[in-house]
Amino acid sequence: MRLISINILMEGMVVGRTIWNEAGHPLLHKDVVVTSRIIERLHDLNIHYLYIEDDVSKGIVVEETIAPAKRLQAVQNITKSFNEVKQAKSTQASYVLDQQSKVIGHIVDDIMNSVLESEEILMVLTDAYLYDEYLYNHSFQVTMYSIAIAKELGYSYEDLRLIGIGAMLHDIGKLLVPTEVLNKPDKLTQEEFEVVKNHSRFGFDLLRNLHSVSLLVAHCAFQHHERTDGSGYPRGLVDVEIHPFAKIIAVADVFDALTSTRSYRKRMLPSDALKIIEEGRGTQYDERVFDAFKRSIVHYANGTVVQLNDGNRAIVSKQNIIDPSRPWLRIFEKEENLLLATYEICLIDYPLLEIVKIETEFVAHTE
């Protein structure tokens, strides 16, 4: 299968992966033939990318680290637990969160076991799912990314679990931010952004007196927007003042924000998001943490069409765990109007070749 922008989706194409909603119901089934009505519906749902099946991508498999059913169940459980806290009176929120801590711990355990059992680098396909509330899916994904980073850095099982719980609850303070500001469909004003920034302190206050979680979890909520050069918030801490767990969650948090669809902007593909974060490597973000993340996650998902510095196009056919930035490619060759994909290479064996562009709007004319 192949990843394309819905800007070039045409009637007659075949859907490669099912799209699910937050209730676990399929909105668009795999193997459905695309119609004009489907294209219109995808635009309405703010879907930007879609996997299709075609001849040039035949046999290319796209599998997430965490199976769709397990992921959907986890997000549903997160939603239920967080809503219990959200609906509580402000004076009771910490008590209710304490009561939900066992459920949250089980969710983290399931995510952690999936990441630890996988021998592959982390692959996540955010446009395969639709959620009404950004916070719940974001909490799931930041947990998954944070555990993957910590695994690569060699943390113990006990620390992995603490980091996972810290990541799951890093944005819990947003439950106390006014809904009309948090869910505003447009970009926030500076004044509204200042209101949202309070979520770090709100989260710390919710978590610091809980009997069921470590105080380190509260500091993850407090410090995940701090930056090593002192440019973060709420306290402008610098490198050694920021807890290592919070440095991990900071990278995971920004990456997921960049690669998730929001009402006011299109999501980035993983490789583009990594480039943005890399600009802050060693200044805003801890070098070891960022480097571990780069080694842990898929840069170019299977089925992504890329352009190489020699002018050729190729489709990512499988991953290279030695260096995720240099995957296996199926090279396209063009003969008159016929597009062929005739051989595969691993970029690690061709040091002079580089991926220079992702081409989600590339039309493969095979007739």
Short mmCIF file of N, CA, C and O in Angstrom, two decimals, residues 54-146:
data_model
loop_
_atom_site.label_atom_id
_atom_site.label_comp_id
_atom_site.label_asym_id
_atom_site.label_seq_id
_atom_site.Cartn_x
_atom_site.Cartn_y
_atom_site.Cartn_z
N ASP A 54 -2.24 -0.12 -4.63
CA ASP A 54 -2.06 -0.04 -6.07
C ASP A 54 -0.90 -0.94 -6.50
O ASP A 54 -0.23 -1.56 -5.66
N ASP A 55 -0.67 -1.02 -7.80
CA ASP A 55 0.32 -1.97 -8.33
C ASP A 55 1.73 -1.66 -7.87
O ASP A 55 2.50 -2.57 -7.53
N VAL A 56 2.11 -0.36 -7.85
CA VAL A 56 3.50 -0.03 -7.53
C VAL A 56 3.85 -0.29 -6.07
O VAL A 56 5.02 -0.41 -5.72
N SER A 57 2.83 -0.37 -5.22
CA SER A 57 3.09 -0.60 -3.80
C SER A 57 2.65 -1.99 -3.35
O SER A 57 2.59 -2.27 -2.15
N LYS A 58 2.39 -2.85 -4.30
CA LYS A 58 1.90 -4.19 -3.97
C LYS A 58 2.89 -4.93 -3.06
O LYS A 58 4.09 -4.95 -3.31
N GLY A 59 2.37 -5.52 -1.99
CA GLY A 59 3.20 -6.29 -1.08
C GLY A 59 3.83 -5.50 0.05
O GLY A 59 4.43 -6.07 0.95
N ILE A 60 3.72 -4.16 0.01
CA ILE A 60 4.28 -3.35 1.09
C ILE A 60 3.31 -3.35 2.26
O ILE A 60 2.14 -2.99 2.12
N VAL A 61 3.79 -3.76 3.42
CA VAL A 61 2.95 -3.94 4.61
C VAL A 61 3.15 -2.79 5.57
O VAL A 61 4.28 -2.36 5.80
N VAL A 62 2.05 -2.29 6.13
CA VAL A 62 2.10 -1.20 7.10
C VAL A 62 1.46 -1.70 8.39
O VAL A 62 0.25 -1.91 8.44
N GLU A 63 2.27 -1.91 9.41
CA GLU A 63 1.76 -2.40 10.69
C GLU A 63 2.23 -1.50 11.82
O GLU A 63 3.42 -1.22 11.95
N GLU A 64 1.29 -1.08 12.65
CA GLU A 64 1.64 -0.26 13.81
C GLU A 64 2.22 -1.11 14.94
O GLU A 64 1.95 -2.31 15.02
N THR A 65 2.98 -0.45 15.80
CA THR A 65 3.56 -1.15 16.95
C THR A 65 2.47 -1.67 17.87
O THR A 65 2.56 -2.78 18.40
N ILE A 66 1.45 -0.86 18.09
CA ILE A 66 0.31 -1.28 18.92
C ILE A 66 -0.89 -1.50 18.02
O ILE A 66 -1.28 -0.61 17.25
N ALA A 67 -1.48 -2.68 18.09
CA ALA A 67 -2.58 -3.06 17.22
C ALA A 67 -3.76 -2.10 17.39
O ALA A 67 -4.00 -1.60 18.49
N PRO A 68 -4.51 -1.83 16.30
CA PRO A 68 -5.62 -0.88 16.37
C PRO A 68 -6.62 -1.16 17.49
O PRO A 68 -7.05 -0.23 18.18
N ALA A 69 -6.99 -2.42 17.69
CA ALA A 69 -7.99 -2.74 18.72
C ALA A 69 -7.47 -2.38 20.11
O ALA A 69 -8.20 -1.81 20.94
N LYS A 70 -6.20 -2.68 20.37
CA LYS A 70 -5.61 -2.37 21.67
C LYS A 70 -5.47 -0.86 21.87
O LYS A 70 -5.72 -0.34 22.95
N ARG A 71 -5.11 -0.18 20.82
CA ARG A 71 -4.97 1.28 20.88
C ARG A 71 -6.32 1.94 21.17
O ARG A 71 -6.44 2.80 22.04
N LEU A 72 -7.36 1.52 20.45
CA LEU A 72 -8.68 2.10 20.63
C LEU A 72 -9.22 1.85 22.03
O LEU A 72 -9.81 2.73 22.65
N GLN A 73 -8.98 0.65 22.55
CA GLN A 73 -9.42 0.34 23.90
C GLN A 73 -8.70 1.21 24.92
O GLN A 73 -9.32 1.71 25.87
N ALA A 74 -7.41 1.42 24.72
CA ALA A 74 -6.63 2.26 25.63
C ALA A 74 -7.15 3.70 25.63
O ALA A 74 -7.33 4.30 26.70
N VAL A 75 -7.42 4.25 24.45
CA VAL A 75 -7.90 5.63 24.38
C VAL A 75 -9.29 5.76 25.00
O VAL A 75 -9.59 6.75 25.67
N GLN A 76 -10.12 4.76 24.81
CA GLN A 76 -11.44 4.78 25.45
C GLN A 76 -11.31 4.78 26.97
O GLN A 76 -12.03 5.50 27.67
N ASN A 77 -10.38 3.98 27.49
CA ASN A 77 -10.17 3.92 28.95
C ASN A 77 -9.59 5.23 29.49
O ASN A 77 -9.96 5.69 30.58
N ILE A 78 -8.68 5.84 28.72
CA ILE A 78 -8.14 7.14 29.10
C ILE A 78 -9.26 8.18 29.15
O ILE A 78 -9.37 8.97 30.09
N THR A 79 -10.09 8.16 28.13
CA THR A 79 -11.21 9.10 28.05
C THR A 79 -12.13 8.97 29.26
O THR A 79 -12.51 9.97 29.88
N LYS A 80 -12.46 7.74 29.60
CA LYS A 80 -13.35 7.49 30.74
C LYS A 80 -12.73 7.98 32.05
O LYS A 80 -13.38 8.66 32.86
N SER A 81 -11.46 7.64 32.28
CA SER A 81 -10.79 8.05 33.52
C SER A 81 -10.64 9.56 33.61
O SER A 81 -10.91 10.17 34.66
N PHE A 82 -10.21 10.19 32.52
CA PHE A 82 -10.02 11.64 32.54
C PHE A 82 -11.36 12.36 32.73
O PHE A 82 -11.42 13.40 33.39
N ASN A 83 -12.41 11.83 32.13
CA ASN A 83 -13.72 12.48 32.26
C ASN A 83 -14.23 12.40 33.70
O ASN A 83 -14.95 13.30 34.15
N GLU A 84 -13.89 11.34 34.41
CA GLU A 84 -14.25 11.25 35.83
C GLU A 84 -13.63 12.41 36.60
O GLU A 84 -14.26 13.02 37.47
N VAL A 85 -12.38 12.71 36.28
CA VAL A 85 -11.68 13.82 36.95
C VAL A 85 -12.29 15.15 36.52
O VAL A 85 -12.53 16.05 37.34
N LYS A 86 -12.55 15.28 35.23
CA LYS A 86 -13.07 16.53 34.68
C LYS A 86 -14.42 16.90 35.28
O LYS A 86 -14.72 18.07 35.52
N GLN A 87 -15.25 15.89 35.53
CA GLN A 87 -16.60 16.14 36.02
C GLN A 87 -16.65 16.36 37.53
O GLN A 87 -17.68 16.77 38.06
N ALA A 88 -15.55 16.06 38.21
CA ALA A 88 -15.52 16.25 39.66
C ALA A 88 -15.42 17.73 40.00
O ALA A 88 -14.92 18.54 39.22
N LYS A 89 -15.90 18.09 41.19
CA LYS A 89 -15.70 19.46 41.67
C LYS A 89 -14.20 19.70 41.86
O LYS A 89 -13.45 18.77 42.15
N SER A 90 -13.77 20.93 41.69
CA SER A 90 -12.34 21.23 41.76
C SER A 90 -11.70 20.74 43.05
O SER A 90 -10.55 20.29 43.07
N THR A 91 -12.45 20.80 44.14
CA THR A 91 -11.89 20.37 45.43
C THR A 91 -11.78 18.86 45.54
O THR A 91 -11.07 18.33 46.41
N GLN A 92 -12.50 18.15 44.66
CA GLN A 92 -12.50 16.69 44.69
C GLN A 92 -11.66 16.06 43.57
O GLN A 92 -11.52 14.85 43.51
N ALA A 93 -11.10 16.89 42.68
CA ALA A 93 -10.43 16.38 41.48
C ALA A 93 -9.25 15.47 41.83
O ALA A 93 -9.07 14.39 41.23
N SER A 94 -8.44 15.87 42.82
CA SER A 94 -7.29 15.05 43.19
C SER A 94 -7.75 13.71 43.77
O SER A 94 -7.15 12.66 43.48
N TYR A 95 -8.81 13.74 44.58
CA TYR A 95 -9.34 12.49 45.16
C TYR A 95 -9.82 11.55 44.06
O TYR A 95 -9.51 10.35 44.08
N VAL A 96 -10.55 12.08 43.09
CA VAL A 96 -11.06 11.25 41.99
C VAL A 96 -9.90 10.71 41.17
O VAL A 96 -9.92 9.54 40.76
N LEU A 97 -8.90 11.54 40.92
CA LEU A 97 -7.73 11.08 40.17
C LEU A 97 -7.01 9.96 40.91
O LEU A 97 -6.55 8.98 40.30
N ASP A 98 -6.93 10.07 42.21
CA ASP A 98 -6.33 9.00 43.02
C ASP A 98 -7.09 7.69 42.82
O ASP A 98 -6.50 6.62 42.71
N GLN A 99 -8.42 7.79 42.77
CA GLN A 99 -9.24 6.60 42.57
C GLN A 99 -9.04 5.99 41.18
O GLN A 99 -9.21 4.79 40.99
N GLN A 100 -8.70 6.82 40.20
CA GLN A 100 -8.51 6.35 38.83
C GLN A 100 -7.08 5.87 38.55
O GLN A 100 -6.79 5.36 37.47
N SER A 101 -6.20 6.02 39.52
CA SER A 101 -4.78 5.74 39.28
C SER A 101 -4.51 4.28 38.91
O SER A 101 -3.60 3.99 38.12
N LYS A 102 -5.29 3.36 39.47
CA LYS A 102 -5.08 1.94 39.15
C LYS A 102 -5.40 1.66 37.69
O LYS A 102 -4.66 0.94 37.01
N VAL A 103 -6.49 2.25 37.20
CA VAL A 103 -6.87 2.09 35.79
C VAL A 103 -5.78 2.67 34.89
O VAL A 103 -5.36 2.05 33.90
N ILE A 104 -5.31 3.86 35.24
CA ILE A 104 -4.26 4.52 34.46
C ILE A 104 -2.99 3.67 34.45
O ILE A 104 -2.32 3.51 33.43
N GLY A 105 -2.66 3.09 35.61
CA GLY A 105 -1.49 2.21 35.69
C GLY A 105 -1.60 1.01 34.77
O GLY A 105 -0.63 0.63 34.12
N HIS A 106 -2.80 0.43 34.69
CA HIS A 106 -3.01 -0.72 33.80
C HIS A 106 -2.84 -0.33 32.33
O HIS A 106 -2.28 -1.08 31.53
N ILE A 107 -3.33 0.86 31.98
CA ILE A 107 -3.18 1.35 30.59
C ILE A 107 -1.70 1.50 30.26
O ILE A 107 -1.24 1.07 29.19
N VAL A 108 -0.95 2.11 31.17
CA VAL A 108 0.49 2.30 30.96
C VAL A 108 1.19 0.94 30.85
O VAL A 108 2.06 0.75 29.98
N ASP A 109 0.81 0.00 31.68
CA ASP A 109 1.42 -1.34 31.62
C ASP A 109 1.21 -1.98 30.25
O ASP A 109 2.13 -2.58 29.69
N ASP A 110 0.01 -1.86 29.71
CA ASP A 110 -0.29 -2.44 28.40
C ASP A 110 0.54 -1.78 27.30
O ASP A 110 1.08 -2.46 26.41
N ILE A 111 0.63 -0.46 27.35
CA ILE A 111 1.44 0.26 26.34
C ILE A 111 2.90 -0.14 26.48
O ILE A 111 3.58 -0.43 25.48
N MET A 112 3.39 -0.17 27.71
CA MET A 112 4.79 -0.49 27.96
C MET A 112 5.12 -1.90 27.47
O MET A 112 6.15 -2.12 26.82
N ASN A 113 4.25 -2.86 27.75
CA ASN A 113 4.52 -4.23 27.33
C ASN A 113 4.54 -4.35 25.80
O ASN A 113 5.37 -5.08 25.24
N SER A 114 3.66 -3.62 25.12
CA SER A 114 3.66 -3.64 23.65
C SER A 114 4.96 -3.08 23.09
O SER A 114 5.53 -3.63 22.14
N VAL A 115 5.42 -1.97 23.66
CA VAL A 115 6.67 -1.35 23.19
C VAL A 115 7.87 -2.24 23.49
O VAL A 115 8.75 -2.43 22.65
N LEU A 116 7.90 -2.82 24.68
CA LEU A 116 9.04 -3.66 25.07
C LEU A 116 9.09 -4.96 24.28
O LEU A 116 10.17 -5.48 23.98
N GLU A 117 7.93 -5.51 23.93
CA GLU A 117 7.89 -6.77 23.20
C GLU A 117 8.23 -6.60 21.73
O GLU A 117 8.64 -7.55 21.06
N SER A 118 8.07 -5.40 21.20
CA SER A 118 8.33 -5.16 19.78
C SER A 118 9.83 -5.08 19.52
O SER A 118 10.57 -4.40 20.23
N GLU A 119 10.27 -5.78 18.50
CA GLU A 119 11.67 -5.72 18.08
C GLU A 119 11.88 -4.68 16.97
O GLU A 119 13.00 -4.49 16.51
N GLU A 120 10.79 -4.07 16.54
CA GLU A 120 10.86 -3.07 15.48
C GLU A 120 10.89 -1.66 16.08
O GLU A 120 10.59 -1.46 17.26
N ILE A 121 11.24 -0.69 15.24
CA ILE A 121 11.14 0.70 15.67
C ILE A 121 9.67 1.12 15.66
O ILE A 121 8.84 0.51 14.99
N LEU A 122 9.36 2.16 16.42
CA LEU A 122 7.99 2.55 16.66
C LEU A 122 7.35 3.15 15.42
O LEU A 122 7.87 4.08 14.82
N MET A 123 6.18 2.59 15.03
CA MET A 123 5.43 3.12 13.90
C MET A 123 4.03 3.49 14.37
O MET A 123 3.34 2.68 14.97
N VAL A 124 3.63 4.74 14.09
CA VAL A 124 2.33 5.24 14.50
C VAL A 124 1.67 5.90 13.30
O VAL A 124 2.30 6.68 12.58
N LEU A 125 0.38 5.62 13.09
CA LEU A 125 -0.35 6.17 11.95
C LEU A 125 -1.53 6.97 12.47
O LEU A 125 -2.63 6.45 12.64
N THR A 126 -1.32 8.26 12.73
CA THR A 126 -2.35 9.05 13.42
C THR A 126 -3.58 9.29 12.56
O THR A 126 -4.67 9.44 13.09
N ASP A 127 -3.45 9.36 11.25
CA ASP A 127 -4.62 9.64 10.43
C ASP A 127 -5.49 8.41 10.21
O ASP A 127 -6.48 8.46 9.49
N ALA A 128 -5.13 7.29 10.83
CA ALA A 128 -5.98 6.10 10.75
C ALA A 128 -7.08 6.16 11.82
O ALA A 128 -7.92 5.27 11.88
N TYR A 129 -7.06 7.23 12.67
CA TYR A 129 -8.01 7.32 13.78
C TYR A 129 -8.55 8.74 13.87
O TYR A 129 -7.86 9.71 13.59
N LEU A 130 -9.81 8.84 14.27
CA LEU A 130 -10.43 10.14 14.49
C LEU A 130 -10.91 10.23 15.93
O LEU A 130 -11.60 9.33 16.41
N TYR A 131 -10.57 11.33 16.61
CA TYR A 131 -10.98 11.50 17.99
C TYR A 131 -11.57 12.89 18.16
O TYR A 131 -11.06 13.87 17.63
N ASP A 132 -12.68 12.95 18.91
CA ASP A 132 -13.30 14.25 19.18
C ASP A 132 -12.44 15.10 20.10
O ASP A 132 -12.43 16.31 20.00
N GLU A 133 -11.74 14.46 21.02
CA GLU A 133 -10.93 15.18 21.99
C GLU A 133 -9.45 14.88 21.77
O GLU A 133 -9.01 13.74 21.89
N TYR A 134 -8.69 15.92 21.46
CA TYR A 134 -7.26 15.78 21.21
C TYR A 134 -6.51 15.24 22.42
O TYR A 134 -5.61 14.42 22.31
N LEU A 135 -6.89 15.69 23.62
CA LEU A 135 -6.15 15.39 24.84
C LEU A 135 -5.98 13.89 25.08
O LEU A 135 -4.91 13.44 25.47
N TYR A 136 -7.02 13.10 24.85
CA TYR A 136 -6.98 11.68 25.19
C TYR A 136 -6.02 10.91 24.29
O TYR A 136 -5.21 10.11 24.77
N ASN A 137 -6.11 11.14 23.01
CA ASN A 137 -5.21 10.47 22.08
C ASN A 137 -3.77 10.97 22.27
O ASN A 137 -2.82 10.19 22.20
N HIS A 138 -3.63 12.25 22.55
CA HIS A 138 -2.30 12.83 22.79
C HIS A 138 -1.64 12.18 24.00
O HIS A 138 -0.45 11.84 23.97
N SER A 139 -2.41 11.95 25.06
CA SER A 139 -1.86 11.31 26.26
C SER A 139 -1.38 9.90 25.95
O SER A 139 -0.32 9.48 26.44
N PHE A 140 -2.14 9.18 25.15
CA PHE A 140 -1.74 7.84 24.75
C PHE A 140 -0.44 7.86 23.96
O PHE A 140 0.50 7.11 24.24
N GLN A 141 -0.36 8.73 22.99
CA GLN A 141 0.79 8.72 22.10
C GLN A 141 2.05 9.24 22.77
O GLN A 141 3.14 8.70 22.54
N VAL A 142 1.93 10.25 23.61
CA VAL A 142 3.10 10.75 24.33
C VAL A 142 3.63 9.67 25.26
O VAL A 142 4.84 9.52 25.44
N THR A 143 2.73 8.89 25.85
CA THR A 143 3.16 7.76 26.69
C THR A 143 3.96 6.76 25.87
O THR A 143 5.03 6.30 26.29
N MET A 144 3.45 6.42 24.71
CA MET A 144 4.12 5.45 23.85
C MET A 144 5.50 5.96 23.41
O MET A 144 6.50 5.23 23.50
N TYR A 145 5.58 7.21 22.99
CA TYR A 145 6.86 7.77 22.56
C TYR A 145 7.85 7.86 23.72
O TYR A 145 9.03 7.56 23.56
N SER A 146 7.36 8.27 24.88
CA SER A 146 8.24 8.43 26.05
C SER A 146 8.83 7.09 26.48
O SER A 146 10.02 7.00 26.81
#
